[in-house]
Coordinates of C-alpha atoms in Angstrom, one line a residue:
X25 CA -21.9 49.6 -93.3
X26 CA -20.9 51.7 -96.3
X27 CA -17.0 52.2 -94.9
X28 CA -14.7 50.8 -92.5
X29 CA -13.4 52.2 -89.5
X30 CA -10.1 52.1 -88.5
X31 CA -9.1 52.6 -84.8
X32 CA -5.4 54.0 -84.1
X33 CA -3.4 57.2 -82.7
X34 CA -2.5 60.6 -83.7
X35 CA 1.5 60.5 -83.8
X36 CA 3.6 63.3 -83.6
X37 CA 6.9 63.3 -85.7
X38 CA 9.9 65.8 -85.7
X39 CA 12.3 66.2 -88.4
X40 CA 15.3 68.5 -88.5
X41 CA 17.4 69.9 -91.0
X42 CA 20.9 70.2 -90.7
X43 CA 20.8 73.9 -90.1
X44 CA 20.5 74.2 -86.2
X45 CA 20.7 70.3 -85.2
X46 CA 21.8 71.8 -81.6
X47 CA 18.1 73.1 -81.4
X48 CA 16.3 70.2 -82.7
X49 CA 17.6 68.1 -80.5
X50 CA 16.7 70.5 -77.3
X51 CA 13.2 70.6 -78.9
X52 CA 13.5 66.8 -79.2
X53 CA 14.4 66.9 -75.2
X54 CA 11.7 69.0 -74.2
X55 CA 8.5 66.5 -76.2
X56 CA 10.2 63.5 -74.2
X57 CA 10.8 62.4 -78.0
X58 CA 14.1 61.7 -81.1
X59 CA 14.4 63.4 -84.0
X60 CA 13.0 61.3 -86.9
X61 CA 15.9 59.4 -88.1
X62 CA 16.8 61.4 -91.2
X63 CA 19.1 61.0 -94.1
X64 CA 20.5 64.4 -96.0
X65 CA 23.2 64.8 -97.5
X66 CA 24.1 67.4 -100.4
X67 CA 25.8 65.7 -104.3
X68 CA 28.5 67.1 -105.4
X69 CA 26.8 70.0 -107.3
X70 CA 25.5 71.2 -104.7
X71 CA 21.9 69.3 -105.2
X72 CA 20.3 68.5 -101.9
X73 CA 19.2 64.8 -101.0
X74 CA 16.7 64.2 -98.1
X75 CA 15.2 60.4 -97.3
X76 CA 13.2 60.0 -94.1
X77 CA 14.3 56.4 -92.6
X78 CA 11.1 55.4 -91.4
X79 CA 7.3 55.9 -92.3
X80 CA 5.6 59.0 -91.8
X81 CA 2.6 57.9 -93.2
X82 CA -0.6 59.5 -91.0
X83 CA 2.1 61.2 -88.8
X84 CA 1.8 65.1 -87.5
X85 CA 5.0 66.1 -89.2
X86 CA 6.8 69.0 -87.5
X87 CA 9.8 70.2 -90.0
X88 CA 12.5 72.5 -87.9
X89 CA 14.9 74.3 -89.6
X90 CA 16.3 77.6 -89.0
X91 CA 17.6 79.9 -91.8
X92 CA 20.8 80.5 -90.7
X93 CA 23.7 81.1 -93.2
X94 CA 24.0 80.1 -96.5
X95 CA 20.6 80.5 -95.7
X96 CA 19.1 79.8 -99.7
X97 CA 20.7 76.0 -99.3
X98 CA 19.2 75.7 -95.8
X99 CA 15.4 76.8 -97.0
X100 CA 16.0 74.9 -99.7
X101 CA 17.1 71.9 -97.8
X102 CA 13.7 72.4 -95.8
X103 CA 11.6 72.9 -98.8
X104 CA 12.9 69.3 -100.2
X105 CA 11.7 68.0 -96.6
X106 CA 8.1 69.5 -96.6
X107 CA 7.9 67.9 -100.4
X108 CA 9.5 64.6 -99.1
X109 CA 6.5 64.4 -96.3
X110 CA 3.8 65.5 -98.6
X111 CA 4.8 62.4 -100.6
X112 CA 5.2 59.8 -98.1
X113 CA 1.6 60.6 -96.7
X114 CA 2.0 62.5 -93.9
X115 CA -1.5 63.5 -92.6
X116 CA -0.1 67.4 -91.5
X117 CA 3.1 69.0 -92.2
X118 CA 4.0 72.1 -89.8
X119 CA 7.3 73.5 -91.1
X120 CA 8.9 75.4 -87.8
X121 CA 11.1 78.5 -88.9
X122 CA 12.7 79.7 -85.7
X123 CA 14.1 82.8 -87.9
X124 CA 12.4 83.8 -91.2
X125 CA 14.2 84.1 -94.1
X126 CA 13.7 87.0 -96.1
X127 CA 11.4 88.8 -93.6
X128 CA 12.8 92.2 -93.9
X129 CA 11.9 91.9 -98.1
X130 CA 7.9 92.2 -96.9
X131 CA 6.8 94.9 -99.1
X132 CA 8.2 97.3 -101.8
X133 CA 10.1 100.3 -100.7
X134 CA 10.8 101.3 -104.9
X135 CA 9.5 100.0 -108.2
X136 CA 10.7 96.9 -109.3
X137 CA 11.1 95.5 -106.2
X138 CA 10.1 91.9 -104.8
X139 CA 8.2 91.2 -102.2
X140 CA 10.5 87.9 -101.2
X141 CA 8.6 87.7 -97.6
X142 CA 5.4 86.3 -100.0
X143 CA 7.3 84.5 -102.0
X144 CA 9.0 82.4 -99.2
X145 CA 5.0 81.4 -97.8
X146 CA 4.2 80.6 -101.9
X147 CA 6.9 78.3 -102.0
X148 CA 6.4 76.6 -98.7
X149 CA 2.3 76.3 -99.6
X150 CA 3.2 74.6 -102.7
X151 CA 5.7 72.5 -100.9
X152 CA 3.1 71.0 -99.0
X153 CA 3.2 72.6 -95.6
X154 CA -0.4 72.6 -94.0
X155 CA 1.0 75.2 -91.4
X156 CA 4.0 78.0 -90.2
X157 CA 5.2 78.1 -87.1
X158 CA 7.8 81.2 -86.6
X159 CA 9.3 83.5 -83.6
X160 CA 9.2 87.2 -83.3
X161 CA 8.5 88.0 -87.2
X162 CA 9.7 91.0 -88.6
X163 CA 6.5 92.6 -89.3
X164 CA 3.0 91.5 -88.4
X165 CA 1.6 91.5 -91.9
X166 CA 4.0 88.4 -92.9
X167 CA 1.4 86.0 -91.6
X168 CA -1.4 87.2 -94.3
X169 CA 0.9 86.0 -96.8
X170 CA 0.5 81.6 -95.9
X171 CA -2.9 80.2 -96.8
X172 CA -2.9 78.8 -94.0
X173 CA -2.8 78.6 -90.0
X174 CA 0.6 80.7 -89.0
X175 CA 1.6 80.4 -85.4
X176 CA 3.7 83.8 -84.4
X177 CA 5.6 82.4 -81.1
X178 CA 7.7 85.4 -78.8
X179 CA 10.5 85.5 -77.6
X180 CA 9.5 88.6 -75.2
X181 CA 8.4 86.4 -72.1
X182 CA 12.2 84.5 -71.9
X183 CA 14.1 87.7 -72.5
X184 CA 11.5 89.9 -70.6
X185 CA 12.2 87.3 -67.5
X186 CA 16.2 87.6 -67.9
X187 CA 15.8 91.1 -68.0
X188 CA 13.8 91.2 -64.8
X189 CA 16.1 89.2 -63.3
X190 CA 19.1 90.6 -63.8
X191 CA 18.8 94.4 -64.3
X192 CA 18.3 97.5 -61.9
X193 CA 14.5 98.2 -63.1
X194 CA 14.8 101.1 -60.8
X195 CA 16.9 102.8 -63.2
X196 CA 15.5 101.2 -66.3
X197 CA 14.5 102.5 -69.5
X198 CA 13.3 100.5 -72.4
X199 CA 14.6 102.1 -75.8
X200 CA 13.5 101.0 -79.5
X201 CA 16.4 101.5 -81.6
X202 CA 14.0 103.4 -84.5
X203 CA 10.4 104.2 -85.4
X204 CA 9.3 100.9 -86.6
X205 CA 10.1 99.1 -83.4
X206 CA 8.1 101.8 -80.8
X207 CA 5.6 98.8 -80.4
X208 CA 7.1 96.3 -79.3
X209 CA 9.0 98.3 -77.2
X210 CA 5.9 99.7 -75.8
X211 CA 4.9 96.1 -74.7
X212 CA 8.4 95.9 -73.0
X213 CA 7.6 98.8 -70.8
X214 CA 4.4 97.5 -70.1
X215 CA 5.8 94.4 -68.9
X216 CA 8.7 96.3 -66.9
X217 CA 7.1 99.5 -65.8
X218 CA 9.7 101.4 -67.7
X219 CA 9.6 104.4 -69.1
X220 CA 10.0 104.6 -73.4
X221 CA 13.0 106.2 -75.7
X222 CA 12.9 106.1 -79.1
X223 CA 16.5 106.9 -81.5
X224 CA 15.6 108.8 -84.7
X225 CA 17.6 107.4 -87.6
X226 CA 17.6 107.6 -91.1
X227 CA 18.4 104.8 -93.6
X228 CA 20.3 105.7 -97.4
X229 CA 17.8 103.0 -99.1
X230 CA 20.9 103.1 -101.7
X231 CA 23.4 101.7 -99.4
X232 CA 22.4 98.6 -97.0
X233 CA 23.3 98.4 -93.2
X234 CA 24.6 101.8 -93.3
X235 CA 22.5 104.4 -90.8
X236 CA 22.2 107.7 -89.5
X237 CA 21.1 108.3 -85.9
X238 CA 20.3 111.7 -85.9
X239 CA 18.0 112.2 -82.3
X240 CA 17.1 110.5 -79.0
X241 CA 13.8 111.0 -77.9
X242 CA 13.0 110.5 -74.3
X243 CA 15.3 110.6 -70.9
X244 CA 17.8 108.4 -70.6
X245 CA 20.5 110.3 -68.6
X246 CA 22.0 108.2 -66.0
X247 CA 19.6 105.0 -66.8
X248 CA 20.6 101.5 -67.9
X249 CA 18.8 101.9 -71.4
X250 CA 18.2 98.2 -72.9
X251 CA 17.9 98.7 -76.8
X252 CA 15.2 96.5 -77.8
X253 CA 15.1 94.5 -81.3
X254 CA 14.2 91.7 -83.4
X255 CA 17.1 90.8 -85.0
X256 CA 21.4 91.3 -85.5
X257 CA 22.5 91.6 -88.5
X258 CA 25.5 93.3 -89.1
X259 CA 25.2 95.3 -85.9
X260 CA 25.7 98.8 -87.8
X261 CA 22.1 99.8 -87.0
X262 CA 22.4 99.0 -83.2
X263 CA 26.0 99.5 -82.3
X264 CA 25.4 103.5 -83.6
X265 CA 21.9 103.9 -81.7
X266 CA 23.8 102.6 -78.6
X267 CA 27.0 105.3 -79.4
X268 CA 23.8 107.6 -78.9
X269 CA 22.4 106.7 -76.1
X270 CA 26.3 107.5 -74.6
X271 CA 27.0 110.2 -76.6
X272 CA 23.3 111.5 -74.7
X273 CA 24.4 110.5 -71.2
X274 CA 23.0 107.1 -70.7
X275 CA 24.8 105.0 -67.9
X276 CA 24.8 101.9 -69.5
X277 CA 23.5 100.0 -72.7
X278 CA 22.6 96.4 -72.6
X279 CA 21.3 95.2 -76.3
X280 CA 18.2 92.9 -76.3
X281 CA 17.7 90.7 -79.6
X282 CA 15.6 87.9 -80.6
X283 CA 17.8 86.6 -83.8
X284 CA 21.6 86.8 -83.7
X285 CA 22.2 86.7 -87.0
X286 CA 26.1 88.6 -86.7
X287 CA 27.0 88.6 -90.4
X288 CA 30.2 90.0 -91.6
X289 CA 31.6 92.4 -88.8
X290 CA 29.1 92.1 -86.4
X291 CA 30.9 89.8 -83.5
X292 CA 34.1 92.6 -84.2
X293 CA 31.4 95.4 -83.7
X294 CA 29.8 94.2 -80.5
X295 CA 32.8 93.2 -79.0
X296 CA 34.5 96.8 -79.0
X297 CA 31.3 98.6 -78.2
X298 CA 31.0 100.0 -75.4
X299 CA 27.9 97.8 -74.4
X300 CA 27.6 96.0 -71.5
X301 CA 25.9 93.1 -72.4
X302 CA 24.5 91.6 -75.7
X303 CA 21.5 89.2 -74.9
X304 CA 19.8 87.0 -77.4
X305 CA 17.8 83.6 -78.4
X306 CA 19.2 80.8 -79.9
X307 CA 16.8 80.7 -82.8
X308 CA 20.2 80.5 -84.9
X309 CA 23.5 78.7 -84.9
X310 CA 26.1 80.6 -82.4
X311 CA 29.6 78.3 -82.8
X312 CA 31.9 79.3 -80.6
X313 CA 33.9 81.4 -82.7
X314 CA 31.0 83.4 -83.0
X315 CA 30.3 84.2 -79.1
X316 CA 32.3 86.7 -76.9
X317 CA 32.4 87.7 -73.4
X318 CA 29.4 90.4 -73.5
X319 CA 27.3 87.4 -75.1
X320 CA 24.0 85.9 -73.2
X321 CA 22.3 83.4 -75.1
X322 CA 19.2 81.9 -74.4
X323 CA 17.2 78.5 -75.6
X324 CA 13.7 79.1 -77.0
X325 CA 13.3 75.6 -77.4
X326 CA 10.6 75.7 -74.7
X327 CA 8.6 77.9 -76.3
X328 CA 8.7 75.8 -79.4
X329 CA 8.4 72.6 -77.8
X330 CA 4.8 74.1 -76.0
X331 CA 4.0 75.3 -79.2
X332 CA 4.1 72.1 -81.0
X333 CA 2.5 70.4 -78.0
X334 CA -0.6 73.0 -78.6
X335 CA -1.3 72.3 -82.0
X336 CA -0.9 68.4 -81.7
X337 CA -3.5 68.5 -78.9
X338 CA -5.3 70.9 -80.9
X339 CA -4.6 73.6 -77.9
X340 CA -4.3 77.0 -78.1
X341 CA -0.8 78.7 -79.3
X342 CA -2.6 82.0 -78.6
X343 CA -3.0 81.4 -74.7
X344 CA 1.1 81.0 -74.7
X345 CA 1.1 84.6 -74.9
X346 CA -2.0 86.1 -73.5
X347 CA -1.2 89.9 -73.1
X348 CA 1.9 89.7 -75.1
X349 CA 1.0 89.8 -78.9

């Protein structure tokens, strides 16, 4: 016998960050598992300290944290995690990003420019991580950047399914608030037998969050037009394209977002619109403060939980979303 042969069982291990606990611990409910007793806690400098309470040693290590704001501490805080498994032995290290950071930054509008998309899947390679796990990216093309397996979950079959639910589809008409997005809103209609809209806008690359919608392409007189996207951000971009859709005679605007992100005057903006409803994932911290009346959110931690099942099993993410992606 030139070895020795040990016998024993895979063992699947999740770890949060302290970014979106709320979601963990739904993700956590949804295995039939706890969170890995974790200890984090920041010095007064503002230096991050993580200590895992118990051995991950062999373990599947599954690393959620969503990069919500001040979202450099919270990558950071997950980066320090990934590193903290890598060195405790853990066999695989899957770091779960529910929302991206620094997705938009994916290639190089001007000279001079970073590309901070690659630079995020550099710095989570060298970490450690073995694998990315992430909903609705921005673009496509942000999975070429790990050197690794990247598992691109969507959110389309949970808000396809509200939608479907709880929405005239008789009068429907699925509208991708600029060029970029016709796509996915393509597979929307698809999925809903609705007709497509596109807004024409133009962005001052000088001056961020600031747009012009200049056209509306398609009929939407009279329909319920549900402005598909990927994320919120300031709510500039999507509170003008619905304006539009009014101003061009639609009967009603309902907004249809994977990643709330509502920084600065976003809540204020949606809030006065004159949208109906605002419906979007929990992928990132919503307190209360930051929800209103219009507001639907819904949990993807299904979606992730089914996901992490896959790849512990050594399933198939890819069939989660069969004539989706």
């Amino acid at each position: 016998m030139t070895g020795i042969e040990a016998t024993g069982q895979k063992k699947l291990m999740l770890f949060s960050g302290r970014a979106h606990p709320d979601l963990a611990e739904a993700v956590a409910d949804q295995l039939g598992i706890e969170l890995a007793p974790t200890q984090a806690r920041d010095f007064a400098n503002g230096e991050i300290y993580v200590r895992f309470e118990e051995s991950v040693r062999g373990s599947d290590a599954f690393v959620l944290q969503s990069h919500a704001a001040p979202i450099n501490q919270w990558i950071m805080e997950q980066l320090i995690m990934v590193d903290a498994l890598k060195r405790a032995s853990a066999k695989t290290i899957t770091v779960i990003m529910p929302f991206y950071g620094y997705a938009r930054q994916d290639k190089k509008h001007r000279g001079r420019e970073p590309i901070s998309a690659r630079l995020m899947a550099d710095l989570f390679k060298q970490a450690g991580a073995n694998r990315l796990m992430a909903i609705d990216l921005h673009t496509d093309q942000i999975q070429g950047y790990f050197d690794g397996p990247v598992d691109h979950l969507w959110a389309m079959p949970l808000l396809v399914d509200y939608i479907r639910e709880n929405i005239d589809r008789e009068r429907l008409t699925i509208v991708s608030p600029d060029a970029g997005r016709v796509k996915v809103a393509d597979k929307w209609c698809d999925k809903l037998a609705a007709p497509l809209a596109i807004v024409h806008k133009r962005r001052d690359v000088n001056v961020a969050n600031q747009v012009s919608v200049h056209e509306i392409v398609g009929d939407i007189k009279d329909r319920v037009c549900v402005l598909v996207d990927d994320m919120i951000d300031t709510a500039g971009t999507i509170c003008a394209a619905a304006d539009a859709l009014y101003e061009n005679g639609a009967a009603e605007v309902v907004i249809v977002a994977t990643h709330a992100v509502f920084s600065g005057p976003a809540v204020d903006r949606l809030k006065n619109s004159r949208v109906s409803k605002v419906i979007v994932t929990d992928t990132l911290p919503l307190p209360d403060e930051r929800r209103f009346d219009k507001l639907t959110v819904l949990s993807v931690a299904p979606i992730v939980a089914q996901a992490i099942s896959e790849v512990f099993d050594n399933g198939s993410v890819t069939s989660m979303f069969e004539g989706v992606a």
